[in-house]
Backbone as ProteinMPNN parsed JSONL, in Angstrom:
{"seq_chain_A": "ENPSYWTPSQFKNPSNPTVHVETTGPEVWEQTGGKVDYVIAGAGTGGTINGLGRYLKEKNPDIKLICVEPTESRVLQGEESDKHTLVGIG", "coords_chain_A": {"N_chain_A": [[-6.841, 25.028, 31.76], [-5.485, 22.027, 30.597], [-2.485, 21.26, 29.062], [-2.08, 18.713, 28.153], [-4.459, 17.722, 27.331], [-6.711, 17.132, 24.632], [-9.069, 18.122, 22.223], [-11.366, 17.404, 19.616], [-13.069, 19.391, 18.699], [-15.388, 19.272, 16.994], [-17.624, 20.706, 16.076], [-16.691, 23.118, 15.104], [-14.49, 22.565, 13.61], [-12.887, 22.593, 10.591], [-11.918, 20.312, 9.389], [-13.723, 18.34, 9.893], [-16.117, 18.186, 8.049], [-14.525, 18.011, 5.773], [-13.097, 15.584, 5.851], [-15.134, 13.823, 5.262], [-15.737, 14.512, 2.663], [-13.426, 13.616, 1.474], [-13.264, 10.891, 2.132], [-15.675, 9.4, 3.051], [-17.584, 10.157, 1.109], [-16.423, 9.3, -1.474], [-16.35, 6.55, -0.85], [-19.083, 5.82, -0.483], [-20.061, 6.466, -3.033], [-18.585, 4.707, -4.661], [-19.306, 2.165, -3.597], [-22.005, 2.068, -4.133], [-22.089, 2.116, -6.798], [-22.557, 4.529, -7.928], [-25.256, 4.869, -7.856], [-27.161, 6.654, -6.331], [-29.832, 8.234, -4.866], [-30.958, 9.548, -2.67], [-29.735, 10.881, 0.417], [-29.8, 10.335, 3.779], [-29.222, 11.621, 6.889], [-28.295, 11.874, 10.34], [-28.421, 14.873, 12.301], [-26.296, 15.654, 14.185], [-23.034, 16.914, 14.259], [-23.146, 17.965, 11.798], [-21.149, 17.515, 10.029], [-20.956, 15.071, 8.575], [-23.213, 14.983, 6.754], [-22.736, 17.353, 5.442], [-20.092, 17.125, 4.249], [-20.243, 14.606, 2.899], [-22.5, 15.082, 1.346], [-21.597, 17.244, -0.194], [-19.591, 16.03, -1.758], [-21.085, 14.018, -3.135], [-23.012, 15.568, -4.465], [-21.414, 16.871, -6.295], [-20.92, 14.806, -8.006], [-23.487, 14.067, -8.807], [-25.81, 16.348, -9.207], [-28.533, 16.119, -8.74], [-29.047, 14.574, -6.522], [-30.74, 14.168, -3.457], [-30.531, 15.595, -0.243], [-31.181, 14.826, 3.086], [-31.57, 15.905, 6.303], [-31.892, 14.827, 9.591], [-33.248, 15.329, 12.884], [-33.647, 14.894, 16.449], [-36.948, 15.206, 17.825], [-36.946, 16.514, 20.226], [-34.857, 18.259, 20.09], [-34.698, 20.901, 18.407], [-32.967, 22.316, 16.604], [-32.531, 22.661, 13.844], [-34.851, 23.891, 13.209], [-34.528, 26.343, 14.203], [-34.732, 26.596, 16.896], [-33.708, 26.317, 20.378], [-31.219, 23.946, 21.354], [-31.984, 20.97, 23.099], [-32.043, 18.613, 25.831], [-32.011, 15.161, 24.984], [-32.603, 11.695, 24.163], [-31.183, 10.526, 22.113], [-28.145, 9.946, 21.494], [-25.501, 11.7, 19.954], [-26.801, 12.598, 17.665], [-28.091, 15.086, 17.555]], "CA_chain_A": [[-6.71, 24.065, 30.692], [-4.335, 21.158, 30.691], [-1.901, 21.115, 27.729], [-2.098, 17.3, 27.76], [-5.794, 17.402, 26.81], [-6.983, 17.476, 23.236], [-10.461, 17.938, 21.83], [-11.468, 17.618, 18.175], [-13.912, 20.564, 18.409], [-16.02, 18.896, 15.735], [-18.607, 21.681, 15.605], [-16.045, 24.24, 14.423], [-13.275, 22.086, 12.978], [-13.132, 22.413, 9.153], [-11.549, 18.96, 8.975], [-14.881, 17.459, 10.079], [-16.749, 17.878, 6.766], [-13.513, 17.701, 4.754], [-12.778, 14.15, 5.859], [-16.241, 13.116, 4.601], [-15.545, 14.757, 1.226], [-12.275, 12.843, 1.012], [-13.337, 9.445, 2.408], [-17.034, 8.852, 3.075], [-18.205, 10.396, -0.2], [-15.955, 8.336, -2.465], [-16.729, 5.185, -0.456], [-20.5, 5.623, -0.798], [-20.211, 6.504, -4.496], [-18.031, 3.464, -5.206], [-20.049, 0.987, -3.158], [-23.349, 2.06, -4.726], [-21.957, 2.219, -8.241], [-23.094, 5.829, -8.328], [-26.724, 4.846, -7.859], [-27.604, 7.31, -5.103], [-30.891, 9.22, -5.086], [-31.166, 10.281, -1.423], [-28.883, 10.645, 1.576], [-30.469, 10.729, 5.014], [-28.23, 11.572, 7.959], [-28.603, 12.574, 11.579], [-27.831, 16.209, 12.366], [-24.999, 15.635, 14.849], [-22.276, 18.148, 14.051], [-23.382, 18.393, 10.422], [-19.983, 17.198, 9.221], [-21.198, 13.965, 7.648], [-24.105, 15.354, 5.647], [-22.092, 18.446, 4.712], [-19.011, 16.619, 3.416], [-20.766, 13.554, 2.024], [-23.387, 15.743, 0.396], [-20.791, 18.038, -1.125], [-18.959, 15.11, -2.712], [-22.085, 13.367, -3.978], [-23.648, 16.576, -5.324], [-20.5, 17.11, -7.416], [-21.093, 13.672, -8.914], [-24.861, 14.091, -9.317], [-26.496, 17.473, -8.559], [-29.934, 15.806, -8.457], [-29.167, 13.837, -5.267], [-31.436, 14.902, -2.391], [-29.962, 15.43, 1.09], [-32.169, 14.999, 4.149], [-30.955, 15.909, 7.629], [-32.906, 14.608, 10.621], [-32.871, 15.643, 14.255], [-34.674, 14.473, 17.409], [-37.993, 16.215, 18.041], [-36.622, 17.271, 21.432], [-33.755, 19.178, 19.81], [-35.182, 21.497, 17.164], [-31.992, 23.299, 16.147], [-32.763, 22.938, 12.429], [-36.036, 24.743, 13.148], [-34.177, 27.635, 14.789], [-34.965, 26.586, 18.338], [-32.571, 25.93, 21.202], [-30.971, 22.518, 21.57], [-32.458, 20.52, 24.403], [-31.659, 17.229, 26.13], [-32.796, 14.086, 24.374], [-31.993, 10.378, 24.413], [-30.495, 10.026, 20.92], [-26.776, 10.45, 21.611], [-24.735, 11.895, 18.744], [-27.589, 12.943, 16.492], [-28.593, 16.456, 17.472]], "C_chain_A": [[-5.4, 23.296, 30.856], [-3.754, 20.953, 29.289], [-1.851, 19.663, 27.243], [-3.437, 16.885, 27.167], [-5.92, 17.85, 25.366], [-8.459, 17.234, 22.959], [-10.577, 18.209, 20.333], [-12.29, 18.842, 17.782], [-14.679, 20.376, 17.102], [-17.013, 19.909, 15.2], [-17.961, 22.841, 14.85], [-14.747, 23.847, 13.726], [-13.531, 21.838, 11.484], [-12.735, 21.032, 8.634], [-12.72, 17.989, 9.093], [-15.584, 17.189, 8.747], [-15.738, 17.471, 5.692], [-13.199, 16.217, 4.701], [-13.892, 13.34, 5.185], [-16.23, 13.35, 3.091], [-14.481, 13.799, 0.698], [-12.432, 11.334, 1.186], [-14.75, 8.875, 2.287], [-17.708, 8.998, 1.717], [-17.742, 9.41, -1.255], [-16.344, 6.892, -2.136], [-18.185, 4.893, -0.816], [-20.705, 5.559, -2.308], [-19.743, 5.183, -5.109], [-18.902, 2.256, -4.853], [-21.461, 0.926, -3.72], [-23.286, 2.071, -6.253], [-22.54, 3.519, -8.77], [-24.612, 5.891, -8.359], [-27.244, 5.353, -6.514], [-28.662, 8.341, -5.479], [-31.053, 10.132, -3.882], [-30.086, 9.911, -0.423], [-29.64, 11.173, 2.779], [-29.462, 10.558, 6.142], [-28.73, 12.327, 9.174], [-27.834, 13.867, 11.649], [-26.433, 16.185, 12.985], [-24.288, 16.962, 14.714], [-22.534, 18.736, 12.666], [-22.236, 18.034, 9.491], [-20.234, 16.119, 8.184], [-22.057, 14.406, 6.474], [-23.496, 16.484, 4.811], [-21.042, 17.903, 3.746], [-19.46, 15.562, 2.425], [-21.635, 14.166, 0.941], [-22.628, 16.55, -0.638], [-20.156, 17.143, -2.202], [-19.992, 14.525, -3.674], [-22.764, 14.343, -4.922], [-22.74, 16.959, -6.498], [-20.641, 16.014, -8.464], [-22.462, 13.696, -9.582], [-25.634, 15.195, -8.59], [-27.957, 17.195, -8.207], [-30.137, 15.014, -7.168], [-29.812, 14.735, -4.216], [-30.797, 14.568, -1.051], [-31.026, 15.728, 2.132], [-31.453, 14.874, 5.489], [-32.066, 15.77, 8.672], [-32.339, 14.952, 11.999], [-33.975, 15.158, 15.192], [-35.718, 15.577, 17.599], [-37.704, 17.066, 19.273], [-35.527, 18.312, 21.199], [-34.0, 19.798, 18.443], [-34.255, 22.58, 16.616], [-32.215, 23.655, 14.678], [-33.983, 23.827, 12.216], [-35.786, 26.104, 13.793], [-34.429, 27.722, 16.28], [-33.693, 26.162, 19.07], [-32.446, 24.41, 21.262], [-31.443, 22.15, 22.965], [-32.019, 19.072, 24.597], [-32.595, 16.256, 25.441], [-32.011, 12.785, 24.548], [-31.247, 9.805, 23.214], [-29.082, 10.616, 20.865], [-26.123, 10.555, 20.241], [-25.51, 12.323, 17.531], [-28.034, 14.402, 16.455], [-28.184, 17.333, 18.599]], "O_chain_A": [[-4.362, 23.857, 31.206], [-4.478, 20.507, 28.4], [-1.61, 19.41, 26.063], [-3.544, 15.817, 26.566], [-5.304, 18.829, 24.945], [-9.028, 16.244, 23.418], [-9.956, 19.144, 19.828], [-12.213, 19.286, 16.637], [-14.621, 21.225, 16.212], [-17.231, 19.974, 13.991], [-18.623, 23.483, 14.034], [-13.987, 24.716, 13.298], [-14.319, 20.955, 11.144], [-13.17, 20.627, 7.556], [-12.712, 16.931, 8.464], [-15.642, 16.029, 8.34], [-16.057, 16.68, 4.804], [-13.049, 15.653, 3.617], [-13.626, 12.289, 4.602], [-16.662, 12.488, 2.325], [-14.62, 13.242, -0.39], [-11.798, 10.567, 0.462], [-14.983, 7.96, 1.497], [-18.336, 8.057, 1.232], [-18.57, 8.744, -1.877], [-16.633, 6.104, -3.036], [-18.488, 3.845, -1.386], [-21.435, 4.701, -2.805], [-20.418, 4.613, -5.966], [-19.197, 1.425, -5.712], [-22.057, -0.15, -3.78], [-24.321, 2.039, -6.92], [-22.964, 3.597, -9.923], [-25.186, 6.868, -8.84], [-27.705, 4.578, -5.675], [-28.419, 9.216, -6.309], [-31.261, 11.336, -4.031], [-29.585, 8.787, -0.411], [-30.071, 12.326, 2.795], [-28.912, 9.473, 6.329], [-29.486, 13.292, 9.058], [-26.725, 13.966, 11.125], [-25.48, 16.655, 12.363], [-24.854, 18.013, 15.015], [-22.176, 19.883, 12.4], [-22.342, 18.231, 8.281], [-19.782, 16.231, 7.044], [-21.67, 14.222, 5.32], [-23.722, 16.553, 3.603], [-21.097, 18.189, 2.55], [-19.102, 15.614, 1.248], [-21.524, 13.816, -0.234], [-22.973, 16.541, -1.819], [-20.184, 17.461, -3.391], [-19.791, 14.538, -4.888], [-23.063, 13.99, -6.063], [-23.226, 17.327, -7.567], [-20.5, 16.264, -9.661], [-22.592, 13.388, -10.767], [-26.071, 14.986, -7.459], [-28.562, 17.957, -7.453], [-31.277, 14.799, -6.754], [-29.474, 15.913, -4.099], [-30.549, 13.4, -0.751], [-31.694, 16.759, 2.07], [-30.812, 13.862, 5.771], [-33.055, 16.503, 8.641], [-31.134, 14.875, 12.241], [-35.124, 15.024, 14.77], [-35.385, 16.761, 17.536], [-38.159, 18.207, 19.361], [-35.307, 19.167, 22.057], [-33.55, 19.263, 17.43], [-34.718, 23.646, 16.21], [-32.101, 24.822, 14.301], [-34.129, 24.445, 11.162], [-36.7, 26.919, 13.919], [-34.348, 28.802, 16.865], [-32.729, 25.707, 18.454], [-33.443, 23.688, 21.226], [-31.311, 22.938, 23.902], [-31.666, 18.389, 23.635], [-33.798, 16.49, 25.328], [-30.879, 12.797, 25.03], [-30.725, 8.694, 23.297], [-28.863, 11.664, 20.258], [-26.179, 9.613, 19.452], [-24.936, 12.41, 16.445], [-28.333, 14.905, 15.371], [-28.551, 18.508, 18.632]]}, "name": "protein", "num_of_chains": 1, "seq": "ENPSYWTPSQFKNPSNPTVHVETTGPEVWEQTGGKVDYVIAGAGTGGTINGLGRYLKEKNPDIKLICVEPTESRVLQGEESDKHTLVGIG"}
C-alpha cells in the first residue's frame, strides 16, 4: 500500500449515508416543499437511499423508499453481485 493513496471506502464508510442525511435530504425536502411520496434510488453503495431516506422518514414516516438494482446484480435478492453495464448502480 502506498501512503499517498486514499480511497473513500464508500461501502463501509459511515460518512457515506451521513452526508445524505445532512445535505441531500434537506435539499430534496426544501426543493419539493415537503411534497414527497416516493424516493426511488439505485442500489450503488446504499448511502444515498439510506441517508436520504432516514432524513425524509423523520419528516414524513409515510414516505415510501424503493431501491433498484440491475437484473444482472441481484444483491438485494441475496445473490452474488455480477458484472453488468450500469456503472455505479449495483
